[in-house]
XYZ file of C-alpha atoms in Angstrom:
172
model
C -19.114 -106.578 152.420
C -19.491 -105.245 156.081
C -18.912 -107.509 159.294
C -22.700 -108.209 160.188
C -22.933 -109.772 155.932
C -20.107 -111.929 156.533
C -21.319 -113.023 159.690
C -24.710 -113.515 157.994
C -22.878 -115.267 155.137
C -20.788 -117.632 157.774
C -24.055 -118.645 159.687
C -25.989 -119.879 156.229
C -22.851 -121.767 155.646
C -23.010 -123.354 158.673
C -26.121 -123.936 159.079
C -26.669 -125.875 155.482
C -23.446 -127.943 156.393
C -25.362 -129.148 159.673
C -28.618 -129.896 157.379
C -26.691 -131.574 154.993
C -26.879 -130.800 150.964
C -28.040 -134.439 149.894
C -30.542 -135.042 147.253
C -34.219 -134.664 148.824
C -36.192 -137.923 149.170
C -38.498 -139.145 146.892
C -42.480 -139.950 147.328
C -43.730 -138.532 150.740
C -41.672 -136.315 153.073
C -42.619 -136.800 157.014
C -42.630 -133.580 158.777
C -39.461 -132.515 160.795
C -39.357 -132.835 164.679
C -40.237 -129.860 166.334
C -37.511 -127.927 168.679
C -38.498 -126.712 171.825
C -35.895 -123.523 171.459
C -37.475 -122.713 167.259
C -40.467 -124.913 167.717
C -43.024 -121.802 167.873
C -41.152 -120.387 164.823
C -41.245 -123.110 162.425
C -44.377 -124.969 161.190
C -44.208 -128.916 161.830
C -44.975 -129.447 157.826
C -41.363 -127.810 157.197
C -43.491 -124.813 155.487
C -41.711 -121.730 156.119
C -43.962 -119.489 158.106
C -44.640 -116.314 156.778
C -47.178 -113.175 157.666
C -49.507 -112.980 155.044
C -49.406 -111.520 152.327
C -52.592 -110.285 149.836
C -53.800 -112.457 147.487
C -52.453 -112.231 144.223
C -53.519 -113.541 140.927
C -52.406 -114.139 137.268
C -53.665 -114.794 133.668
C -51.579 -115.320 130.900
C -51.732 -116.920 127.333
C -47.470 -118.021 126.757
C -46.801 -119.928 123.744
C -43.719 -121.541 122.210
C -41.758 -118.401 122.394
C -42.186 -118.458 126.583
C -42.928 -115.310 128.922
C -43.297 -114.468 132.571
C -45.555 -114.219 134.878
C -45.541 -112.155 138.194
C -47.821 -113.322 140.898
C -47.429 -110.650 143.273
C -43.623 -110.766 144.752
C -43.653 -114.131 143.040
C -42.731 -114.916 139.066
C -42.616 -117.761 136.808
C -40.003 -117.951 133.912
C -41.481 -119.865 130.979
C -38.301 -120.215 128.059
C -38.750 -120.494 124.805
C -39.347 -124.010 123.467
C -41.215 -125.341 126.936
C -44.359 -125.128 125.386
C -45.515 -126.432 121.898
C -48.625 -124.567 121.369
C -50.281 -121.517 123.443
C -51.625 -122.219 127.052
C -53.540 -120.285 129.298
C -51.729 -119.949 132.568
C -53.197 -119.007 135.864
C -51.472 -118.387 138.741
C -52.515 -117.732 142.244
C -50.677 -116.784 145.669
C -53.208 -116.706 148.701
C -53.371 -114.643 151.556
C -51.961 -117.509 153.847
C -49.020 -117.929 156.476
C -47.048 -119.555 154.140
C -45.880 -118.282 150.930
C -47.506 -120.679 148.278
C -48.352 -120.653 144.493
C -51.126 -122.653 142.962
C -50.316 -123.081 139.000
C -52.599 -123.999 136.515
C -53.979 -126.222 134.367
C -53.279 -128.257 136.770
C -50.694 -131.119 135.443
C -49.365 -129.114 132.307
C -45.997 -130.780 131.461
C -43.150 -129.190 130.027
C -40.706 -129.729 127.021
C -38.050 -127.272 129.432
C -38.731 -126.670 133.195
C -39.514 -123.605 133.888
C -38.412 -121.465 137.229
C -40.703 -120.279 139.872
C -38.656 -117.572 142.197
C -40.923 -117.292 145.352
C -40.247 -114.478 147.760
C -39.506 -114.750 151.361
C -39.055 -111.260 152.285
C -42.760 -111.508 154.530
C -40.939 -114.594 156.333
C -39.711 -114.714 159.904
C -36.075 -114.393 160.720
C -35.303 -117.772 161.428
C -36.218 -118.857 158.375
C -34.623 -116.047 156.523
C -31.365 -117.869 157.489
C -31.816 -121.532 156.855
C -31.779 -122.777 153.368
C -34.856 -122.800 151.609
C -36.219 -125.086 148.799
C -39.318 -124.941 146.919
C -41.369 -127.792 147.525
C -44.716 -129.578 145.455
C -47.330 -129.581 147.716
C -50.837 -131.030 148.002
C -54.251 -129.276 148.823
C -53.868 -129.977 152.133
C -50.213 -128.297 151.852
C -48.117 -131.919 153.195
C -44.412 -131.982 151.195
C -44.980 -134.369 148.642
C -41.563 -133.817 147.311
C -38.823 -130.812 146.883
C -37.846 -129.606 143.253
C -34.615 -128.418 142.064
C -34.236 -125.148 144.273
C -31.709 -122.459 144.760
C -31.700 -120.340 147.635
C -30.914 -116.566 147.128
C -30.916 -114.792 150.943
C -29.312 -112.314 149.593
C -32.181 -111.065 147.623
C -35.072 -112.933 150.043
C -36.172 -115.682 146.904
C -35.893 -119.348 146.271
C -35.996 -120.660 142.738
C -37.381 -123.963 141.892
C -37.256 -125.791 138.581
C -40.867 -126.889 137.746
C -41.796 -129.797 135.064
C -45.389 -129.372 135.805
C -48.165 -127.337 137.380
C -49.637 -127.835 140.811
C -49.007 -126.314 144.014
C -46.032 -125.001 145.145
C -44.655 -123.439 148.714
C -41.324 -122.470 150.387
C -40.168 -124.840 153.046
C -36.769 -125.316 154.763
């Protein structure tokens, strides 16, 4: 590991020690204040700003024996047993300035969660370096809460844990 990777390394560290590693609220999540200095950089939903991408879609039948899905730089990780019978999946990521995935149907629970890694390699450099969750979003893209995440910078993707299908985005 070079000098500028443990420098890299030192500043996530400290920067998700000043953020704090609690548990993320539950029901509605107010957007964070905005900072004059980052303010420009960050979206006031907490949505990690991103340059667009293409849009990119996906259809898949997965059954009881699982599968994955790529959507675009994006993929969902269906195990075996998290579905009883065989569903058809779609999957969309728009073209948008945050990196988002709409699942569906719509409200399909789970026997497992599944994973949805989301890339953030498109995503400003600011953001790059803060700790990232994935979070369940509405149409209208507000936080309605976080999931489970885990936040890989070193290869550019966050991982949530899903129970169900709806819309999901990166956000810090």
């Amino acid at each position: 590991m070079n000098v500028a990777q443990l420098r890299r390394a030192a500043l996530v560290i400290t920067a998700a020690a000043l953020l704090g590693c609690g548990e993320p609220p539950p029901g509605p999540v107010p957007p964070p204040p905005q900072a004059s200095l980052i303010g420009s950089i960050l979206q006031s939903t907490g949505l990690l700003g991103c340059t667009p991408m293409p849009t990119a879609t996906a259809t898949q039948t997965v059954g009881s024996a699982g599968g994955v899905i790529r959507i675009g730089p994006h993929r969902l990780s269906i195990p075996a047993g998290a579905l009883v019978a065989p569903v058809t999946i779609t999957a969309t990521a728009p073209s948008d300035n945050v990196n988002r995935v709409r699942l569906g149907p719509e409200g399909l629970v789970f026997r497992r969660s599944v994973a949805l890694t989301m890339s953030y390699a498109n995503c400003n450099l600011l953001g790059q370096i803060l700790p990232k969750r994935v979070a369940y979003t509405d149409d209208a893209l507000n936080i309605v809460n976080y999931v489970l995440s885990l936040d890989n910078f070193f290869s550019q993707n966050v991982t949530g844990r899903l129970n169900h299908f709806s819309n999901y985005a990166i956000a810090w």
